[in-house]
mmCIF file with all atom_site columns, C-alpha atoms in Angstrom:
data_model
loop_
_atom_site.group_PDB
_atom_site.id
_atom_site.type_symbol
_atom_site.label_atom_id
_atom_site.label_alt_id
_atom_site.label_comp_id
_atom_site.label_asym_id
_atom_site.label_entity_id
_atom_site.label_seq_id
_atom_site.pdbx_PDB_ins_code
_atom_site.Cartn_x
_atom_site.Cartn_y
_atom_site.Cartn_z
_atom_site.occupancy
_atom_site.B_iso_or_equiv
_atom_site.pdbx_formal_charge
_atom_site.auth_seq_id
_atom_site.auth_comp_id
_atom_site.auth_asym_id
_atom_site.auth_atom_id
_atom_site.pdbx_PDB_model_num
ATOM 1   C CA . UNK A 1 1   ? -24.057 4.947   -0.209 1.00 48.00 ? 1   UNK A CA 1
ATOM 2   C CA . UNK A 1 2   ? -27.919 3.093   -1.346 1.00 49.00 ? 2   UNK A CA 1
ATOM 3   C CA . UNK A 1 3   ? -28.275 -0.427  0.535  1.00 48.00 ? 3   UNK A CA 1
ATOM 4   C CA . UNK A 1 4   ? -30.579 -3.293  -1.615 1.00 49.00 ? 4   UNK A CA 1
ATOM 5   C CA . UNK A 1 5   ? -31.985 -6.000  0.246  1.00 48.00 ? 5   UNK A CA 1
ATOM 6   C CA . UNK A 1 6   ? -32.789 -9.248  -2.267 1.00 49.00 ? 6   UNK A CA 1
ATOM 7   C CA . UNK A 1 7   ? -33.242 -13.219 -1.710 1.00 50.00 ? 7   UNK A CA 1
ATOM 8   C CA . UNK A 1 8   ? -30.359 -14.747 -1.908 1.00 48.00 ? 8   UNK A CA 1
ATOM 9   C CA . UNK A 1 9   ? -31.307 -17.476 -4.491 1.00 49.00 ? 9   UNK A CA 1
ATOM 10  C CA . UNK A 1 10  ? -35.097 -16.128 -6.526 1.00 53.00 ? 10  UNK A CA 1
ATOM 11  C CA . UNK A 1 11  ? -38.200 -18.357 -4.854 1.00 51.00 ? 11  UNK A CA 1
ATOM 12  C CA . UNK A 1 12  ? -35.932 -19.056 -1.245 1.00 48.00 ? 12  UNK A CA 1
ATOM 13  C CA . UNK A 1 13  ? -36.976 -17.090 1.060  1.00 51.00 ? 13  UNK A CA 1
ATOM 14  C CA . UNK A 1 14  ? -34.876 -18.218 4.074  1.00 51.00 ? 14  UNK A CA 1
ATOM 15  C CA . UNK A 1 15  ? -31.087 -16.679 2.884  1.00 49.00 ? 15  UNK A CA 1
ATOM 16  C CA . UNK A 1 16  ? -30.894 -12.730 2.231  1.00 47.00 ? 16  UNK A CA 1
ATOM 17  C CA . UNK A 1 17  ? -27.842 -11.061 0.873  1.00 47.00 ? 17  UNK A CA 1
ATOM 18  C CA . UNK A 1 18  ? -27.235 -7.152  1.093  1.00 48.00 ? 18  UNK A CA 1
ATOM 19  C CA . UNK A 1 19  ? -25.303 -5.175  -1.831 1.00 50.00 ? 19  UNK A CA 1
ATOM 20  C CA . UNK A 1 20  ? -24.046 -1.936  -1.311 1.00 47.00 ? 20  UNK A CA 1
ATOM 21  C CA . UNK A 1 21  ? -23.214 0.973   -3.704 1.00 55.00 ? 21  UNK A CA 1
ATOM 22  C CA . UNK A 1 22  ? -20.683 2.894   -2.314 1.00 59.00 ? 22  UNK A CA 1
ATOM 23  C CA . UNK A 1 23  ? -16.770 2.888   -0.903 1.00 60.00 ? 23  UNK A CA 1
ATOM 24  C CA . UNK A 1 24  ? -14.888 -0.162  -2.067 1.00 69.00 ? 24  UNK A CA 1
ATOM 25  C CA . UNK A 1 25  ? -14.720 -3.385  0.199  1.00 71.00 ? 25  UNK A CA 1
ATOM 26  C CA . UNK A 1 26  ? -11.975 -5.916  1.373  1.00 72.00 ? 26  UNK A CA 1
ATOM 27  C CA . UNK A 1 27  ? -12.789 -9.702  0.918  1.00 73.00 ? 27  UNK A CA 1
ATOM 28  C CA . UNK A 1 28  ? -14.496 -10.072 4.421  1.00 73.00 ? 28  UNK A CA 1
ATOM 29  C CA . UNK A 1 29  ? -16.962 -7.069  3.187  1.00 73.00 ? 29  UNK A CA 1
ATOM 30  C CA . UNK A 1 30  ? -15.598 -4.289  5.284  1.00 73.00 ? 30  UNK A CA 1
ATOM 31  C CA . UNK A 1 31  ? -15.212 -0.771  3.190  1.00 72.00 ? 31  UNK A CA 1
ATOM 32  C CA . UNK A 1 32  ? -11.400 0.325   2.325  1.00 72.00 ? 32  UNK A CA 1
ATOM 33  C CA . UNK A 1 33  ? -10.719 4.210   2.958  1.00 69.00 ? 33  UNK A CA 1
ATOM 34  C CA . UNK A 1 34  ? -8.566  5.224   0.224  1.00 68.00 ? 34  UNK A CA 1
ATOM 35  C CA . UNK A 1 35  ? -5.821  7.263   1.719  1.00 65.00 ? 35  UNK A CA 1
ATOM 36  C CA . UNK A 1 36  ? -4.563  10.401  -0.619 1.00 68.00 ? 36  UNK A CA 1
ATOM 37  C CA . UNK A 1 37  ? -1.165  11.226  -1.400 1.00 72.00 ? 37  UNK A CA 1
ATOM 38  C CA . UNK A 1 38  ? 0.383   13.240  1.054  1.00 66.00 ? 38  UNK A CA 1
ATOM 39  C CA . UNK A 1 39  ? 2.843   16.009  -0.400 1.00 71.00 ? 39  UNK A CA 1
ATOM 40  C CA . UNK A 1 40  ? 4.951   15.653  2.541  1.00 65.00 ? 40  UNK A CA 1
ATOM 41  C CA . UNK A 1 41  ? 6.675   12.758  3.942  1.00 62.00 ? 41  UNK A CA 1
ATOM 42  C CA . UNK A 1 42  ? 6.242   11.504  7.359  1.00 58.00 ? 42  UNK A CA 1
ATOM 43  C CA . UNK A 1 43  ? 9.186   11.117  9.492  1.00 60.00 ? 43  UNK A CA 1
ATOM 44  C CA . UNK A 1 44  ? 8.941   8.897   12.477 1.00 64.00 ? 44  UNK A CA 1
ATOM 45  C CA . UNK A 1 45  ? 11.950  10.043  15.158 1.00 75.00 ? 45  UNK A CA 1
ATOM 46  C CA . UNK A 1 46  ? 14.195  7.355   16.845 1.00 84.00 ? 46  UNK A CA 1
ATOM 47  C CA . UNK A 1 47  ? 13.853  6.477   20.885 1.00 90.00 ? 47  UNK A CA 1
ATOM 48  C CA . UNK A 1 48  ? 17.705  6.774   20.078 1.00 91.00 ? 48  UNK A CA 1
ATOM 49  C CA . UNK A 1 49  ? 18.907  10.632  20.478 1.00 92.00 ? 49  UNK A CA 1
ATOM 50  C CA . UNK A 1 50  ? 22.644  10.246  21.685 1.00 93.00 ? 50  UNK A CA 1
ATOM 51  C CA . UNK A 1 51  ? 25.452  7.990   22.209 1.00 94.00 ? 51  UNK A CA 1
ATOM 52  C CA . UNK A 1 52  ? 25.297  7.819   26.085 1.00 95.00 ? 52  UNK A CA 1
ATOM 53  C CA . UNK A 1 53  ? 21.544  6.613   25.818 1.00 96.00 ? 53  UNK A CA 1
ATOM 54  C CA . UNK A 1 54  ? 23.324  3.514   23.335 1.00 96.00 ? 54  UNK A CA 1
ATOM 55  C CA . UNK A 1 55  ? 25.667  2.863   25.775 1.00 96.00 ? 55  UNK A CA 1
ATOM 56  C CA . UNK A 1 56  ? 23.494  3.247   28.606 1.00 96.00 ? 56  UNK A CA 1
ATOM 57  C CA . UNK A 1 57  ? 20.831  0.187   26.684 1.00 96.00 ? 57  UNK A CA 1
ATOM 58  C CA . UNK A 1 58  ? 23.594  -1.724  26.301 1.00 96.00 ? 58  UNK A CA 1
ATOM 59  C CA . UNK A 1 59  ? 25.168  -1.931  29.754 1.00 96.00 ? 59  UNK A CA 1
ATOM 60  C CA . UNK A 1 60  ? 22.015  -2.474  31.078 1.00 96.00 ? 60  UNK A CA 1
ATOM 61  C CA . UNK A 1 61  ? 21.050  -5.168  28.618 1.00 96.00 ? 61  UNK A CA 1
ATOM 62  C CA . UNK A 1 62  ? 24.703  -7.422  29.630 1.00 96.00 ? 62  UNK A CA 1
ATOM 63  C CA . UNK A 1 63  ? 25.946  -6.746  26.265 1.00 96.00 ? 63  UNK A CA 1
ATOM 64  C CA . UNK A 1 64  ? 29.360  -5.846  25.200 1.00 97.00 ? 64  UNK A CA 1
ATOM 65  C CA . UNK A 1 65  ? 30.367  -3.512  21.857 1.00 97.00 ? 65  UNK A CA 1
ATOM 66  C CA . UNK A 1 66  ? 31.101  -6.685  19.738 1.00 97.00 ? 66  UNK A CA 1
ATOM 67  C CA . UNK A 1 67  ? 27.643  -8.185  20.484 1.00 97.00 ? 67  UNK A CA 1
ATOM 68  C CA . UNK A 1 68  ? 25.772  -5.348  20.109 1.00 97.00 ? 68  UNK A CA 1
ATOM 69  C CA . UNK A 1 69  ? 27.200  -4.894  16.761 1.00 97.00 ? 69  UNK A CA 1
ATOM 70  C CA . UNK A 1 70  ? 26.501  -8.806  15.985 1.00 96.00 ? 70  UNK A CA 1
ATOM 71  C CA . UNK A 1 71  ? 22.991  -8.414  16.615 1.00 95.00 ? 71  UNK A CA 1
ATOM 72  C CA . UNK A 1 72  ? 22.584  -4.867  14.179 1.00 95.00 ? 72  UNK A CA 1
ATOM 73  C CA . UNK A 1 73  ? 25.164  -6.786  12.253 1.00 95.00 ? 73  UNK A CA 1
ATOM 74  C CA . UNK A 1 74  ? 28.054  -3.529  11.942 1.00 95.00 ? 74  UNK A CA 1
ATOM 75  C CA . UNK A 1 75  ? 31.630  -3.444  12.652 1.00 96.00 ? 75  UNK A CA 1
ATOM 76  C CA . UNK A 1 76  ? 32.053  -3.096  16.533 1.00 95.00 ? 76  UNK A CA 1
ATOM 77  C CA . UNK A 1 77  ? 33.983  0.057   15.496 1.00 97.00 ? 77  UNK A CA 1
ATOM 78  C CA . UNK A 1 78  ? 30.639  1.594   13.971 1.00 96.00 ? 78  UNK A CA 1
ATOM 79  C CA . UNK A 1 79  ? 29.673  0.704   17.574 1.00 96.00 ? 79  UNK A CA 1
ATOM 80  C CA . UNK A 1 80  ? 32.209  2.196   19.772 1.00 97.00 ? 80  UNK A CA 1
ATOM 81  C CA . UNK A 1 81  ? 31.536  5.173   16.993 1.00 96.00 ? 81  UNK A CA 1
ATOM 82  C CA . UNK A 1 82  ? 28.264  6.085   18.099 1.00 95.00 ? 82  UNK A CA 1
ATOM 83  C CA . UNK A 1 83  ? 28.699  5.530   22.124 1.00 96.00 ? 83  UNK A CA 1
ATOM 84  C CA . UNK A 1 84  ? 31.779  8.468   21.904 1.00 96.00 ? 84  UNK A CA 1
ATOM 85  C CA . UNK A 1 85  ? 29.123  10.872  20.161 1.00 93.00 ? 85  UNK A CA 1
ATOM 86  C CA . UNK A 1 86  ? 28.424  12.024  24.189 1.00 91.00 ? 86  UNK A CA 1
ATOM 87  C CA . UNK A 1 87  ? 25.162  13.791  23.950 1.00 90.00 ? 87  UNK A CA 1
ATOM 88  C CA . UNK A 1 88  ? 25.236  14.119  19.933 1.00 90.00 ? 88  UNK A CA 1
ATOM 89  C CA . UNK A 1 89  ? 22.813  11.864  17.694 1.00 89.00 ? 89  UNK A CA 1
ATOM 90  C CA . UNK A 1 90  ? 24.567  8.932   17.085 1.00 91.00 ? 90  UNK A CA 1
ATOM 91  C CA . UNK A 1 91  ? 24.117  8.982   13.335 1.00 87.00 ? 91  UNK A CA 1
ATOM 92  C CA . UNK A 1 92  ? 21.153  10.086  11.249 1.00 85.00 ? 92  UNK A CA 1
ATOM 93  C CA . UNK A 1 93  ? 20.771  6.965   9.034  1.00 88.00 ? 93  UNK A CA 1
ATOM 94  C CA . UNK A 1 94  ? 17.141  5.757   10.259 1.00 87.00 ? 94  UNK A CA 1
ATOM 95  C CA . UNK A 1 95  ? 17.566  2.563   9.633  1.00 89.00 ? 95  UNK A CA 1
ATOM 96  C CA . UNK A 1 96  ? 20.550  2.381   11.789 1.00 92.00 ? 96  UNK A CA 1
ATOM 97  C CA . UNK A 1 97  ? 18.746  3.580   14.543 1.00 92.00 ? 97  UNK A CA 1
ATOM 98  C CA . UNK A 1 98  ? 16.266  1.036   14.219 1.00 92.00 ? 98  UNK A CA 1
ATOM 99  C CA . UNK A 1 99  ? 18.456  -1.242  13.716 1.00 93.00 ? 99  UNK A CA 1
ATOM 100 C CA . UNK A 1 100 ? 19.984  -0.661  16.868 1.00 95.00 ? 100 UNK A CA 1
ATOM 101 C CA . UNK A 1 101 ? 16.863  0.075   19.002 1.00 94.00 ? 101 UNK A CA 1
ATOM 102 C CA . UNK A 1 102 ? 15.211  -3.411  17.682 1.00 94.00 ? 102 UNK A CA 1
ATOM 103 C CA . UNK A 1 103 ? 18.285  -5.217  19.016 1.00 95.00 ? 103 UNK A CA 1
ATOM 104 C CA . UNK A 1 104 ? 17.980  -3.444  21.734 1.00 95.00 ? 104 UNK A CA 1
ATOM 105 C CA . UNK A 1 105 ? 14.655  -4.265  22.217 1.00 95.00 ? 105 UNK A CA 1
ATOM 106 C CA . UNK A 1 106 ? 15.268  -7.565  21.592 1.00 95.00 ? 106 UNK A CA 1
ATOM 107 C CA . UNK A 1 107 ? 17.228  -7.594  24.814 1.00 95.00 ? 107 UNK A CA 1
ATOM 108 C CA . UNK A 1 108 ? 14.794  -6.205  26.500 1.00 95.00 ? 108 UNK A CA 1
ATOM 109 C CA . UNK A 1 109 ? 16.223  -3.080  27.049 1.00 96.00 ? 109 UNK A CA 1
ATOM 110 C CA . UNK A 1 110 ? 13.315  0.110   25.690 1.00 94.00 ? 110 UNK A CA 1
ATOM 111 C CA . UNK A 1 111 ? 14.948  3.383   25.119 1.00 94.00 ? 111 UNK A CA 1
ATOM 112 C CA . UNK A 1 112 ? 12.897  6.108   25.038 1.00 92.00 ? 112 UNK A CA 1
ATOM 113 C CA . UNK A 1 113 ? 13.698  10.285  24.563 1.00 89.00 ? 113 UNK A CA 1
ATOM 114 C CA . UNK A 1 114 ? 10.557  11.792  26.593 1.00 87.00 ? 114 UNK A CA 1
ATOM 115 C CA . UNK A 1 115 ? 10.450  13.651  28.306 1.00 87.00 ? 115 UNK A CA 1
ATOM 116 C CA . UNK A 1 116 ? 14.269  12.923  28.973 1.00 88.00 ? 116 UNK A CA 1
ATOM 117 C CA . UNK A 1 117 ? 16.292  10.933  27.042 1.00 90.00 ? 117 UNK A CA 1
ATOM 118 C CA . UNK A 1 118 ? 16.969  7.500   28.882 1.00 93.00 ? 118 UNK A CA 1
ATOM 119 C CA . UNK A 1 119 ? 16.896  3.357   28.872 1.00 95.00 ? 119 UNK A CA 1
ATOM 120 C CA . UNK A 1 120 ? 14.785  1.469   30.837 1.00 94.00 ? 120 UNK A CA 1
ATOM 121 C CA . UNK A 1 121 ? 13.965  -2.956  31.123 1.00 93.00 ? 121 UNK A CA 1
ATOM 122 C CA . UNK A 1 122 ? 10.994  -4.542  29.794 1.00 87.00 ? 122 UNK A CA 1
#
């Protein structure tokens, strides 16, 4: 990378401008890193790993199944179905798990999956 320093205006020695030839810069003048395309997809796992965990979180938040369904924007039967899954994963739809987790977070409950699955109040 090469840096040159020159007067801001010729004949005016009070201001100096540095110009760089090298990596691309953003609006603030910071270098911008280029992220290469990955040949695979990175999956971020949800903290919700079981139906029991959803039930415990819902009860800790003081929500009914209908309240949680409203917050997640789904039918109350869906919440009942997820909770009846017991220790099995409630659903394999990542966006649904994210919506459930987000709704619980808004009510002050944080699910976690490690070291063992559980929930806690914020």
